PDB file of C-alpha atoms and ligand atoms in Angstrom:
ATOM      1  CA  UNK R 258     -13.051   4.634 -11.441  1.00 70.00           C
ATOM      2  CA  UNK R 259     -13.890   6.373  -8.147  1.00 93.00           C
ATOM      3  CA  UNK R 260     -11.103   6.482  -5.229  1.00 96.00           C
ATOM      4  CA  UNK R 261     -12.233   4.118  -2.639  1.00 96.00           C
ATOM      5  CA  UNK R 262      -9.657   4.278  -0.153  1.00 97.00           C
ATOM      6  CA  UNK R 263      -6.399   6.212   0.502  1.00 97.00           C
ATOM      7  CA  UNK R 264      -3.558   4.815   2.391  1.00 97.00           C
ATOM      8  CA  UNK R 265      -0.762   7.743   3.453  1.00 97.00           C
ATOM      9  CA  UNK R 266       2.403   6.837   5.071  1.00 98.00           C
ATOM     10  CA  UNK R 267       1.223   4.645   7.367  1.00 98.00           C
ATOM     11  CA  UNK R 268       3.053   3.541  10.180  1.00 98.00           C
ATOM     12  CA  UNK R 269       1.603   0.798  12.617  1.00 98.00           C
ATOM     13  CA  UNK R 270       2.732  -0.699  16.063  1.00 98.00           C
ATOM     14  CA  UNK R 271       0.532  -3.408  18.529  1.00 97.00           C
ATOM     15  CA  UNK R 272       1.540  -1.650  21.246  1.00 95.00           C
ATOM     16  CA  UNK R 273       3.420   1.269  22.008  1.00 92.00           C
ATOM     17  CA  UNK R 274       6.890  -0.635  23.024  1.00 92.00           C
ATOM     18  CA  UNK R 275       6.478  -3.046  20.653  1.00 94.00           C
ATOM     19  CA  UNK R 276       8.146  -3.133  17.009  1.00 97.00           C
ATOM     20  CA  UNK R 277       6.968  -1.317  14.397  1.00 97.00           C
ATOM     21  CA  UNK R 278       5.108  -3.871  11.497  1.00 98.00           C
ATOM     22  CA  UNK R 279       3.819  -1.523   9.149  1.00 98.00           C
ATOM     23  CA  UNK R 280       6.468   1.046   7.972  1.00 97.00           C
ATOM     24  CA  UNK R 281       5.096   4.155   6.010  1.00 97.00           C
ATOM     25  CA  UNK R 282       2.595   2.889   3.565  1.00 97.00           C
ATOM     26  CA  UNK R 283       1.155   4.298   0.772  1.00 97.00           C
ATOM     27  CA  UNK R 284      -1.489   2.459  -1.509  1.00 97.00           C
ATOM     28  CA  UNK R 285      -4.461   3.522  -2.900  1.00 97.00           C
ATOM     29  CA  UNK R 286      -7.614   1.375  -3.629  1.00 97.00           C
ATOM     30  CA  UNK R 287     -10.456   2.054  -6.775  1.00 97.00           C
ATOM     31  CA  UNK R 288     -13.664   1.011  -6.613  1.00 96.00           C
ATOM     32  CA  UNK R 289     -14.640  -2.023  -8.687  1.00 95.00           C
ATOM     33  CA  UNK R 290     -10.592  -3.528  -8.032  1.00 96.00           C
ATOM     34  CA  UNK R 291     -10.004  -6.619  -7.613  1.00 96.00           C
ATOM     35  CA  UNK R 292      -6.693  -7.029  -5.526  1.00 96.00           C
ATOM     36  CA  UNK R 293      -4.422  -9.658  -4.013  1.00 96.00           C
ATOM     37  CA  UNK R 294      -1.903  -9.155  -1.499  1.00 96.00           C
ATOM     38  CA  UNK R 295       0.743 -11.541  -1.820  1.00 93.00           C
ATOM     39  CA  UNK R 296       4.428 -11.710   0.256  1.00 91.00           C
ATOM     40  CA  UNK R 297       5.511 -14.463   2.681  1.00 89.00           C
ATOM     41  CA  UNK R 298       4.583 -15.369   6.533  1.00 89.00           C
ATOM     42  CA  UNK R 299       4.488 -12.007   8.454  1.00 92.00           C
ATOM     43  CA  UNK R 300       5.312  -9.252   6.096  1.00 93.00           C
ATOM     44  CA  UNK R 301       2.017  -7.624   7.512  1.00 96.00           C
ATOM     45  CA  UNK R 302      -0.555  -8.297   5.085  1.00 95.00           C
ATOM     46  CA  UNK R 303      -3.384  -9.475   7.673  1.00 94.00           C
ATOM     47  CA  UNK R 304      -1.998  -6.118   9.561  1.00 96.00           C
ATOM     48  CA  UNK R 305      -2.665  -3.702   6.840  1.00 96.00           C
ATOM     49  CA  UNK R 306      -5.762  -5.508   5.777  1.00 93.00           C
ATOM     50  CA  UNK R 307      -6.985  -5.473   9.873  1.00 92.00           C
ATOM     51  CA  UNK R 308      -6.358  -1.548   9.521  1.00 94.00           C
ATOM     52  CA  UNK R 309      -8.295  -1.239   6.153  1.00 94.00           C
ATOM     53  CA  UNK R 310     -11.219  -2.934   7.797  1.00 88.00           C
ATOM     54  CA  UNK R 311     -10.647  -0.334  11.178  1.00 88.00           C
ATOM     55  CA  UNK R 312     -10.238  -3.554  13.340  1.00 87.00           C
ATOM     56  CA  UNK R 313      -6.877  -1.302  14.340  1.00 92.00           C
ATOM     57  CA  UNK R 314      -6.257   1.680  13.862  1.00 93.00           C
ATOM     58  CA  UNK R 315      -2.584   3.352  12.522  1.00 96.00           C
ATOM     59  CA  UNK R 316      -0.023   4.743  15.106  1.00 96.00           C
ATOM     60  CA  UNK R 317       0.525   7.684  12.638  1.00 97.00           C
ATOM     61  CA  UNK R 318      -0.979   8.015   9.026  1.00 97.00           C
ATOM     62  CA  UNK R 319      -4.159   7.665   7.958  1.00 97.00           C
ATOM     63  CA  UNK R 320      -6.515   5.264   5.898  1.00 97.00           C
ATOM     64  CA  UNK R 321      -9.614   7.171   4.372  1.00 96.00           C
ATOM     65  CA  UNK R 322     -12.719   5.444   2.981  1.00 95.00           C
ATOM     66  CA  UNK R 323     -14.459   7.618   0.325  1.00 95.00           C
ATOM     67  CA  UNK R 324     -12.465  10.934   1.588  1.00 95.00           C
ATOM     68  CA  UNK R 325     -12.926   9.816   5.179  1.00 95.00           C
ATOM     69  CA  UNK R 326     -10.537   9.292   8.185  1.00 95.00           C
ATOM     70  CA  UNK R 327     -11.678   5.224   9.181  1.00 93.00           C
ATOM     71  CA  UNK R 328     -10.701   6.989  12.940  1.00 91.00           C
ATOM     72  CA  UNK R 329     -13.736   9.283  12.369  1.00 92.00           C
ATOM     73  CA  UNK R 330     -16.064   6.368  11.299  1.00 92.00           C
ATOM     74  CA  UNK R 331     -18.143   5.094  13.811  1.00 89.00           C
ATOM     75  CA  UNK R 332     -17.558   1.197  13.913  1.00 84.00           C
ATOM     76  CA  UNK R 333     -21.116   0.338  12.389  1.00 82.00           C
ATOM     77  CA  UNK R 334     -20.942   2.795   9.278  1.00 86.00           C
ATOM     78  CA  UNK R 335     -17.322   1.209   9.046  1.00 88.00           C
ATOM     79  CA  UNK R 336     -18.745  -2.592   9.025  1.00 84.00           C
ATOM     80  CA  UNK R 337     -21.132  -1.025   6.197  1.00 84.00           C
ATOM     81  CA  UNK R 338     -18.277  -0.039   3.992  1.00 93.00           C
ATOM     82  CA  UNK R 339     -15.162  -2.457   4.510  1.00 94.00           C
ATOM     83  CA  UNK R 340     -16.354  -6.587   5.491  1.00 90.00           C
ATOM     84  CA  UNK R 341     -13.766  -8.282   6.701  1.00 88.00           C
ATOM     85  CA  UNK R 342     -13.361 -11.802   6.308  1.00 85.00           C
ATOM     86  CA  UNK R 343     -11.452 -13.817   8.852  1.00 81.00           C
ATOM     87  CA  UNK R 344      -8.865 -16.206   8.052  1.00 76.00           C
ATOM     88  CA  UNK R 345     -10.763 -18.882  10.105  1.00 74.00           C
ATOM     89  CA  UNK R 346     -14.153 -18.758   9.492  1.00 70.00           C
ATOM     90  CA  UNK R 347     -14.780 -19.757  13.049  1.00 73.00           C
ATOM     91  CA  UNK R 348     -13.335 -16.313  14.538  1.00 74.00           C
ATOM     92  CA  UNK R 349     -16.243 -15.190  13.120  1.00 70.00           C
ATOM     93  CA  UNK R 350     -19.091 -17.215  13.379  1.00 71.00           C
ATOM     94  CA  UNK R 351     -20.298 -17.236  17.106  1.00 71.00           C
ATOM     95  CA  UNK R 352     -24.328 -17.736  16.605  1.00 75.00           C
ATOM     96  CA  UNK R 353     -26.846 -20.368  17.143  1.00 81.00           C
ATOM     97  CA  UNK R 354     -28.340 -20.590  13.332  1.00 90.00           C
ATOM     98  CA  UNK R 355     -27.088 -19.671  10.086  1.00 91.00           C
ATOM     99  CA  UNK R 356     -29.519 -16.720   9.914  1.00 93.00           C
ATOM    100  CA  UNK R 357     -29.042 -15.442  13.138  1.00 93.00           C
ATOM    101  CA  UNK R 358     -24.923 -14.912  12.112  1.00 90.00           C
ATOM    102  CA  UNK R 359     -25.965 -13.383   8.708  1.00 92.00           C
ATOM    103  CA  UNK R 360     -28.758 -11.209  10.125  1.00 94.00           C
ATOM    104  CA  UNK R 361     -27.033 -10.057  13.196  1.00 92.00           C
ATOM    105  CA  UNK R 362     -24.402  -7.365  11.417  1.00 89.00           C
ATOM    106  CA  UNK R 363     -27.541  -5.764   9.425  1.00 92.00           C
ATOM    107  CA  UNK R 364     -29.631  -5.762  12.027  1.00 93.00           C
ATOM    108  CA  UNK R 365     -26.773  -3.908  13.899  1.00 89.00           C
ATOM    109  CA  UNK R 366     -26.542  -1.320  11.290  1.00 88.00           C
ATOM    110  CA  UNK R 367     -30.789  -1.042  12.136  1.00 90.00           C
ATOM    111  CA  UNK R 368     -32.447  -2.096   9.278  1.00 93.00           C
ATOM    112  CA  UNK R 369     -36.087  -2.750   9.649  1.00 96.00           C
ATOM    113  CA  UNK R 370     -37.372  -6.540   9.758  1.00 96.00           C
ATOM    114  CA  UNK R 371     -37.820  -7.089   6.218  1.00 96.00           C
ATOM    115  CA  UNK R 372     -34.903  -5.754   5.052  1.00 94.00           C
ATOM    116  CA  UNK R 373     -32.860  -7.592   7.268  1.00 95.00           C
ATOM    117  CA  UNK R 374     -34.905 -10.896   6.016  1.00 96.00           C
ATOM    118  CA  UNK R 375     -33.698  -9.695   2.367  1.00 92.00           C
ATOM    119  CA  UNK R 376     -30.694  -9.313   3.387  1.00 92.00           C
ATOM    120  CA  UNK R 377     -30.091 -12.668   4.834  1.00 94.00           C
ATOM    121  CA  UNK R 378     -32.259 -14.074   1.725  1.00 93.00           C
ATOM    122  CA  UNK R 379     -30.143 -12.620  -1.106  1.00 88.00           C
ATOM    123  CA  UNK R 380     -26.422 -13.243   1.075  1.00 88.00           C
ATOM    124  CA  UNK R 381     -27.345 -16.810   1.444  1.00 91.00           C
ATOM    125  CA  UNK R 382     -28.505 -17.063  -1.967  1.00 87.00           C
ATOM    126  CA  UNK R 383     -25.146 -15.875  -3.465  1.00 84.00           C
ATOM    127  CA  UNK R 384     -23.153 -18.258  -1.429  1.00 85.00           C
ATOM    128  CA  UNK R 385     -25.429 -21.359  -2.580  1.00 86.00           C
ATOM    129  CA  UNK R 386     -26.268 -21.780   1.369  1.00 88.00           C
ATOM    130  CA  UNK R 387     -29.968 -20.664   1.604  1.00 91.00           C
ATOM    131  CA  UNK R 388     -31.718 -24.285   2.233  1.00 90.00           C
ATOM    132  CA  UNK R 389     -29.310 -24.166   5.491  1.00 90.00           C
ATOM    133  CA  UNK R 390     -30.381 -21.614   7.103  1.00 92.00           C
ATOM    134  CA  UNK R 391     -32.057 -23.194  10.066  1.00 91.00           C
ATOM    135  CA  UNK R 392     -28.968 -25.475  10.937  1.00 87.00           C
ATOM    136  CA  UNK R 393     -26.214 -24.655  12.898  1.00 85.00           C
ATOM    137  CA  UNK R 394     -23.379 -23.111  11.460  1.00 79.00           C
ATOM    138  CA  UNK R 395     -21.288 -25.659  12.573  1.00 76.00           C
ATOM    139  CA  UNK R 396     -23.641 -28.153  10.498  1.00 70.00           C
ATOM    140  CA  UNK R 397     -20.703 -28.608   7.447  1.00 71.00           C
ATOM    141  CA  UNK R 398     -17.261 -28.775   6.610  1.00 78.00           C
ATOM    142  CA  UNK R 399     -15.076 -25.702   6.693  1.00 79.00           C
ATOM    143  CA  UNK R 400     -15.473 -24.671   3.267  1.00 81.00           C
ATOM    144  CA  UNK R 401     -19.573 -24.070   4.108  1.00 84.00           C
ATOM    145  CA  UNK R 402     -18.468 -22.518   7.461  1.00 85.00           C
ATOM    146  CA  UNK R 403     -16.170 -20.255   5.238  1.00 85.00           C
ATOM    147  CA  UNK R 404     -19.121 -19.301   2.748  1.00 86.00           C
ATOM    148  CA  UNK R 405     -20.870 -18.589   6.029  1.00 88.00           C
ATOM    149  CA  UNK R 406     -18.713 -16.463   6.972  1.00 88.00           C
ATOM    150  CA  UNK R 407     -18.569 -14.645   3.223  1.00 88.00           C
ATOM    151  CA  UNK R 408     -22.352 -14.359   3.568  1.00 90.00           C
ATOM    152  CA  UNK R 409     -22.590 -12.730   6.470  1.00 89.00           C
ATOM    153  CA  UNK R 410     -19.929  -9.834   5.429  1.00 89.00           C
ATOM    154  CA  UNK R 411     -22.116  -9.418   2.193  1.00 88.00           C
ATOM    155  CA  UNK R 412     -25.083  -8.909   4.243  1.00 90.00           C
ATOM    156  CA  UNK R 413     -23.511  -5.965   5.029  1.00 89.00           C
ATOM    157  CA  UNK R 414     -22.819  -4.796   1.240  1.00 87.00           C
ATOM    158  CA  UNK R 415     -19.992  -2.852   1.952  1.00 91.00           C
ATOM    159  CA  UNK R 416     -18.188  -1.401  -0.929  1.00 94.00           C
ATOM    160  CA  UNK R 417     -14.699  -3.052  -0.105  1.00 95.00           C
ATOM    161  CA  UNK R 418     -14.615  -6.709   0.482  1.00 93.00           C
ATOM    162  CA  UNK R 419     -10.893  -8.318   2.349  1.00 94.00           C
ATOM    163  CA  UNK R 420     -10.861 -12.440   2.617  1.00 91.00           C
ATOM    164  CA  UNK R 421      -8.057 -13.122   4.451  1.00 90.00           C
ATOM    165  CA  UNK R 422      -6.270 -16.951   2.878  1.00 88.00           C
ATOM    166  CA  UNK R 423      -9.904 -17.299   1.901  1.00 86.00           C
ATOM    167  CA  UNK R 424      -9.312 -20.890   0.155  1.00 85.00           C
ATOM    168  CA  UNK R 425      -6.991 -21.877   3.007  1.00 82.00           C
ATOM    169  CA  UNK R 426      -8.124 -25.665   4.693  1.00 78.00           C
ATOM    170  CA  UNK R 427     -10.256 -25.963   1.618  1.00 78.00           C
ATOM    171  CA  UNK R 428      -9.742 -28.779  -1.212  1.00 81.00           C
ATOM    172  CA  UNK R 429      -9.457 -27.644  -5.076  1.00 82.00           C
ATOM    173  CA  UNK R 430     -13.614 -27.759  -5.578  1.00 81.00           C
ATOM    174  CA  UNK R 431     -14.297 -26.046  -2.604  1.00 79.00           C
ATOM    175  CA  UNK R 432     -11.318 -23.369  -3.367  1.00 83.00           C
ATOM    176  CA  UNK R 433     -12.301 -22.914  -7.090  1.00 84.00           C
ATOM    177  CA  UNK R 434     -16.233 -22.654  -6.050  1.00 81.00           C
ATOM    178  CA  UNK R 435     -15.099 -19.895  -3.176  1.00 83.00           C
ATOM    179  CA  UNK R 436     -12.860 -18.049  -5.870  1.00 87.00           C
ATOM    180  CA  UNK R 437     -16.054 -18.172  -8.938  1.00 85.00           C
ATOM    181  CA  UNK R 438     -18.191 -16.674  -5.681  1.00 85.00           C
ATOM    182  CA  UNK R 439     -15.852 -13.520  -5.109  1.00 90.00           C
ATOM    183  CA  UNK R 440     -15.761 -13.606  -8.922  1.00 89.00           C
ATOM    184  CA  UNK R 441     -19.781 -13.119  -8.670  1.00 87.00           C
ATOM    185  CA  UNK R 442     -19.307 -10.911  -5.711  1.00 87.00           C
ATOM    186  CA  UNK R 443     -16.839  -8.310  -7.687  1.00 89.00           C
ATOM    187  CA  UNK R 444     -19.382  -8.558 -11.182  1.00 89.00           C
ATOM    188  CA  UNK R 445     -21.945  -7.255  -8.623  1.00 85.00           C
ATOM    189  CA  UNK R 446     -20.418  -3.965  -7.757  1.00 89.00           C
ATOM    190  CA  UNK R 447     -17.632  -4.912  -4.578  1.00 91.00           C
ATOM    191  CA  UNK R 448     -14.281  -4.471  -4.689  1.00 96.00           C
ATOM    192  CA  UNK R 449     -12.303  -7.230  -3.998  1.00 95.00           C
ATOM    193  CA  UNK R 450      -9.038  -7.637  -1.638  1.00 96.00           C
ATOM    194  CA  UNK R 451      -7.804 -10.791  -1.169  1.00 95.00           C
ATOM    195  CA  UNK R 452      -4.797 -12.430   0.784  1.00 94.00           C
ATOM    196  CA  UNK R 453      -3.482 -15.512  -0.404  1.00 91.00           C
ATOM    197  CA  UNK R 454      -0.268 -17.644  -0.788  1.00 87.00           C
ATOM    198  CA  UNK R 455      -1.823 -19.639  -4.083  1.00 86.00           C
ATOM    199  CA  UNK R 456      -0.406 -17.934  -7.178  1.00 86.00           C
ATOM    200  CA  UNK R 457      -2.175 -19.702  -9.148  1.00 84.00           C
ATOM    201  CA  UNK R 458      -5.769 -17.923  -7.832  1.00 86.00           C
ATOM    202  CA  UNK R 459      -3.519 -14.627  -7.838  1.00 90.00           C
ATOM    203  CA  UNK R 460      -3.014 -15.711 -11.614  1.00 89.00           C
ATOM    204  CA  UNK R 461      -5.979 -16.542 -12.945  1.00 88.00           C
ATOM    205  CA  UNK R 462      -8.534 -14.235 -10.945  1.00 91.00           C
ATOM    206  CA  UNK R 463      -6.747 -10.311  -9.317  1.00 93.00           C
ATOM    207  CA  UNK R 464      -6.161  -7.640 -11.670  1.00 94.00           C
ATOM    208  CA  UNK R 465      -3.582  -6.289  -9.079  1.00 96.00           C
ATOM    209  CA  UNK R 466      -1.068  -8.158  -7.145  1.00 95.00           C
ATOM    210  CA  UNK R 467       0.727  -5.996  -4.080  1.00 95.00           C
ATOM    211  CA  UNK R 468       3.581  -7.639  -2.861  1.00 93.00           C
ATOM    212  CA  UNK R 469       4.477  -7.085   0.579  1.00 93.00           C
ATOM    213  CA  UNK R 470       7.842  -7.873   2.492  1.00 92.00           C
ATOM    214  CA  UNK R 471       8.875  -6.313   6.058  1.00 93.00           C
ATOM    215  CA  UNK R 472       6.098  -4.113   6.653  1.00 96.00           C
ATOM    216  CA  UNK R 473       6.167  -2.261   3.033  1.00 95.00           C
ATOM    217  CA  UNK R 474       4.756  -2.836   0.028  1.00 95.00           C
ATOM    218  CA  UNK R 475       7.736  -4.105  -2.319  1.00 92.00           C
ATOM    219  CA  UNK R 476       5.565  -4.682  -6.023  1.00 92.00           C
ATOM    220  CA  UNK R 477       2.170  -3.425  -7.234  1.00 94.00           C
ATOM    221  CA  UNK R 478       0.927  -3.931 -10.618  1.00 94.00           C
ATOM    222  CA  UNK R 479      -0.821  -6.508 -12.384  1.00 93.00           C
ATOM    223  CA  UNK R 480      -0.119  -9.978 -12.040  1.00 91.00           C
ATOM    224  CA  UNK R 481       1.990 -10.081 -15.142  1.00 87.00           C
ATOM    225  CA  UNK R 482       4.210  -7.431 -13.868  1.00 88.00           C
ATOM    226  CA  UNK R 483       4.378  -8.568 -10.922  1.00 89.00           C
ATOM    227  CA  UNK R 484       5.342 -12.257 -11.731  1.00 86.00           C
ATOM    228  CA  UNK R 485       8.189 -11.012 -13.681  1.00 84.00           C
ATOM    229  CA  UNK R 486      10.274 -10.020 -11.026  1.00 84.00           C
ATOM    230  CA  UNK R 487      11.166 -13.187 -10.163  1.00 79.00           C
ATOM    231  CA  UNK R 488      14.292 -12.692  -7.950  1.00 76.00           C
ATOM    232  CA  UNK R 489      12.436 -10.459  -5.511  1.00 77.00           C
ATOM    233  CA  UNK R 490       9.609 -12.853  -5.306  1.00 79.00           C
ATOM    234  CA  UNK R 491      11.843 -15.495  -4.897  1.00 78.00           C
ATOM    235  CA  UNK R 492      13.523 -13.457  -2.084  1.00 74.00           C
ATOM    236  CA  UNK R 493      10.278 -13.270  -0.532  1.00 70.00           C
ATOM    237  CA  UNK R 494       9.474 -16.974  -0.441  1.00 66.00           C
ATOM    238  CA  UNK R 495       6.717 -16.169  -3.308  1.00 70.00           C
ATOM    239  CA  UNK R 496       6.910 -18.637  -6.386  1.00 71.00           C
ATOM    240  CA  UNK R 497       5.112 -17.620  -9.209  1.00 70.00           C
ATOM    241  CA  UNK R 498       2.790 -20.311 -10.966  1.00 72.00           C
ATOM    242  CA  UNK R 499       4.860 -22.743 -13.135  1.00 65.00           C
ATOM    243  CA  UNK R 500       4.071 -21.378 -16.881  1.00 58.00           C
ATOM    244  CA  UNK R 501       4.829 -18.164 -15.090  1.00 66.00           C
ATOM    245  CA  UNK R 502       8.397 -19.105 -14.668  1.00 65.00           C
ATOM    246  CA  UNK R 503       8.333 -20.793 -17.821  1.00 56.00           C
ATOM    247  CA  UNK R 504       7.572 -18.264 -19.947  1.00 56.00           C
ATOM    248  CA  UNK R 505       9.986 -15.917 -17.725  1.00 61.00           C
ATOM    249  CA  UNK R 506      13.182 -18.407 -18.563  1.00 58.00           C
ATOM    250  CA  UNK R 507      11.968 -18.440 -22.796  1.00 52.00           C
ATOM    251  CA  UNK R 508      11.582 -14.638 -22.767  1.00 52.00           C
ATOM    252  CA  UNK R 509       8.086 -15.253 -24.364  1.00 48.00           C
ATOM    253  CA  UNK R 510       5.594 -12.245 -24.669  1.00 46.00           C
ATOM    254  CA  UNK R 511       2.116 -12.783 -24.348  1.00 46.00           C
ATOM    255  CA  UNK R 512      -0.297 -14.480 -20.761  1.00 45.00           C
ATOM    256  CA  UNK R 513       1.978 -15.779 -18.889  1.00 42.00           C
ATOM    257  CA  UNK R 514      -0.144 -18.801 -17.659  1.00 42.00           C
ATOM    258  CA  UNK R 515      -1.707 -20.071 -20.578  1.00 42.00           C
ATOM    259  CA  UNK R 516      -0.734 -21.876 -23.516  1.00 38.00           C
ATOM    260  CA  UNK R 517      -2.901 -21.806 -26.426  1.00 39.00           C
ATOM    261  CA  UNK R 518      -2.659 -21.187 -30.136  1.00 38.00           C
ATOM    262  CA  UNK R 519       0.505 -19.523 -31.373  1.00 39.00           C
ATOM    263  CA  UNK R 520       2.182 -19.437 -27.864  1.00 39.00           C
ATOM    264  CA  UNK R 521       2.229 -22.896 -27.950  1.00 39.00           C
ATOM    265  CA  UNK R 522       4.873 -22.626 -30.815  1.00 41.00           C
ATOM    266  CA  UNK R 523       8.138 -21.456 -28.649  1.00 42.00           C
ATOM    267  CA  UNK R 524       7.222 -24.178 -26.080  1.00 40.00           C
ATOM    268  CA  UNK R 525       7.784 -26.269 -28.390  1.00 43.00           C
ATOM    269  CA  UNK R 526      11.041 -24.836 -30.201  1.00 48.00           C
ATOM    270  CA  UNK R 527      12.082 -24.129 -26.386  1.00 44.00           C
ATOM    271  CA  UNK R 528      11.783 -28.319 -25.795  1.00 42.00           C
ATOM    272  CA  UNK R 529      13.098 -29.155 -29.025  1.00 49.00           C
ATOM    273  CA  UNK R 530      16.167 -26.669 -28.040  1.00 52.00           C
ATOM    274  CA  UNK R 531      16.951 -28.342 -24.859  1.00 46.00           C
ATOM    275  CA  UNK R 532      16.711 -31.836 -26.089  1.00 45.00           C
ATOM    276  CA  UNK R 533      19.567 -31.032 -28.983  1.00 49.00           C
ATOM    277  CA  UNK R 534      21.344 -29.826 -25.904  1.00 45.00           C
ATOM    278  CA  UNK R 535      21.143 -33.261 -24.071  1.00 39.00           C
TER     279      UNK R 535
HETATM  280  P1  ADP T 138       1.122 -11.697   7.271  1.00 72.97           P
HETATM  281  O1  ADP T 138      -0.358 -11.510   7.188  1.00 72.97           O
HETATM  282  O2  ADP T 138       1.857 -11.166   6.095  1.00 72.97           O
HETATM  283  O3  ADP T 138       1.507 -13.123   7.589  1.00 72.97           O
HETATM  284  P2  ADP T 138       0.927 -10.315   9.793  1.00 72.97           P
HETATM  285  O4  ADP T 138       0.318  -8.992   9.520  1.00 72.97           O
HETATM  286  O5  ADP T 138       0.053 -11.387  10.361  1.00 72.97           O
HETATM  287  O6  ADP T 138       1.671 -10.828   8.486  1.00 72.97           O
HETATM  288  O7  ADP T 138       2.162 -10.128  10.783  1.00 72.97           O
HETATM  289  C1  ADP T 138       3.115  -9.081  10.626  1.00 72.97           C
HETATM  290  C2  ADP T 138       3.940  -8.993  11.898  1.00 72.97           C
HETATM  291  O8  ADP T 138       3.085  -8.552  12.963  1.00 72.97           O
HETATM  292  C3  ADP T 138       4.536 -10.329  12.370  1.00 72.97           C
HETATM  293  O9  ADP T 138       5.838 -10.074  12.859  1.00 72.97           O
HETATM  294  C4  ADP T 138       3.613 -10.770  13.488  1.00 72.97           C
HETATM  295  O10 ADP T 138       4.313 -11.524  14.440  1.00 72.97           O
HETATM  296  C5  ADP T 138       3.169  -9.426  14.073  1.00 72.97           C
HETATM  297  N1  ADP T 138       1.828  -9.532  14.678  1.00 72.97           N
HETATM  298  C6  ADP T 138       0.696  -9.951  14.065  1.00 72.97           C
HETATM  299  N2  ADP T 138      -0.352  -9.885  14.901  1.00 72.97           N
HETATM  300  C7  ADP T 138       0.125  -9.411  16.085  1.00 72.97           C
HETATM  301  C8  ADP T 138      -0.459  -9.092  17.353  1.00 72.97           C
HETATM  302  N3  ADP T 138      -1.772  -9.248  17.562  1.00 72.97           N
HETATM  303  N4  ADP T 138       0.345  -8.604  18.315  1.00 72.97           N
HETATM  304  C9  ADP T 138       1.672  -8.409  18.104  1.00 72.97           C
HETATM  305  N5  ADP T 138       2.292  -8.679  16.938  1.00 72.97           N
HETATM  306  C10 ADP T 138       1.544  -9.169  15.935  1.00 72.97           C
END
């Protein structure tokens, strides 16, 4: 796998008497990853994820995309090669029609007519939105507006895709259909960061899981690892999913969030040990 981006000791204030949030990080992103940044209300993952998409830009350190400072990147090329999906889908949206949104950031980059109309085309398509594209964007509930938003970041095909809480506000069907589209959207060739407080998603769909807590990164590994340390996360306001800390109390090896075929056998001698206890 190819390095995508390169983040090196990277220190980040909103202003210059303010406090500093970010405090000397170092992380380092492959293409074709599939990411979640986990940690609890304002450890700074929508500020490092902001700075990964150049919507700031680091007070010292740097963040390179494919070898290159983002500060050197004009803001178009950038747009082409981090999307950056808002938390609320409506800080993004700000157009008349559905197309219009998706085709403006392509047209932007100066694509010719048709390509653009691909573009919008094949983005709609993947979000399941393409009948719609005449309405308003304000036409649904906030689970289409999200997808709305997703589309029009994939319009732009950048390499590295961030959703910020991308299932937040939505129910379980509209939350499980937006995490099987970013599972579509990493088969086709993106790399995937997400930030999310459901550990479940974390669980079942990242391959990574950073941890973040005061402004540095505390955990990075996969899931599993990452799950284990149970204390810190707990520290941190993070629970992991329920089989998770299941299987962390019985000392079990194997997934920690399912339970199927031979696993199943010290659940049960786990239950059958606490019940002699009672
Ligand atoms: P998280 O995404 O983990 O909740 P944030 O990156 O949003 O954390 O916030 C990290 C810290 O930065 C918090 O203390 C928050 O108050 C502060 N912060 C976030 N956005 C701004 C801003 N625009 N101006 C000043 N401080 C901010």
């Amino acid at each position: 796998m190819s390095r995508l981006v390169d983040i090196e000791n990277v220190h980040f204030s909103y202003s210059e008497d303010g406090p500093e949030i970010l405090h000397g990080l170092n992380m380092t992103i492959d293409e074709g990853e599939y990411i979640a940044m986990i940690g609890q209300n304002g450890s700074g993952k929508t500020t490092l994820s902001k700075l990964i998409g150049g919507l700031n830009i680091p007070t010292s350190g740097d963040i390179r995309i494919l070898g290159r400072s983002v500060k050197e990147i004009p803001v178009v090329e950038r747009a082409a090669l981090v999307g950056y999906c808002y938390q609320n889908p409506d800080h993004q949206i700000f157009l008349n029609t559905v197309e219009e949104e998706i085709a403006y950031g392509p047209k932007n980059l100066g694509l010719s007519d048709d390509e653009v109309e691909e573009r919008v085309v094949r983005s709609l398509e993947a979000v399941g939105l393409l009948k719609y594209r005449k309405e308003e964007p304000y036409f649904a509930g906030k689970g289409e507006r999200q997808k709305i938003a997703v589309a029009s970041v994939l319009a732009m095909e950048p390499k590295l895709i961030v959703l910020d809480e991308p299932t937040t506000g939505l129910d379980w069907r509209d939350s499980c259909n937006m995490m099987s589209l970013i599972n579509t959207i990493r088969d086709s060739g993106h790399t995937i960061m997400i930030i999310t407080h459901n550990m479940r998603l974390v669980a079942e769909h990242a391959k990574r899981a950073v941890v973040m807590s005061g402004g540095e990164i505390q955990i990075d590994g996969t899931p599993k690892e990452v799950f284990r340390h149970e204390d810190f996360l707990s520290k941190s306001f993070v629970k992991p999913p329920q089989i998770t800390q299941f299987w962390q109390r019985v000392g079990a090896p194997g997934e920690p969030w399912t339970v199927s075929g031979d696993a199943v056998r010290p659940v049960r001698e786990h239950f059958e040990k606490s019940n002699k206890k009672e």
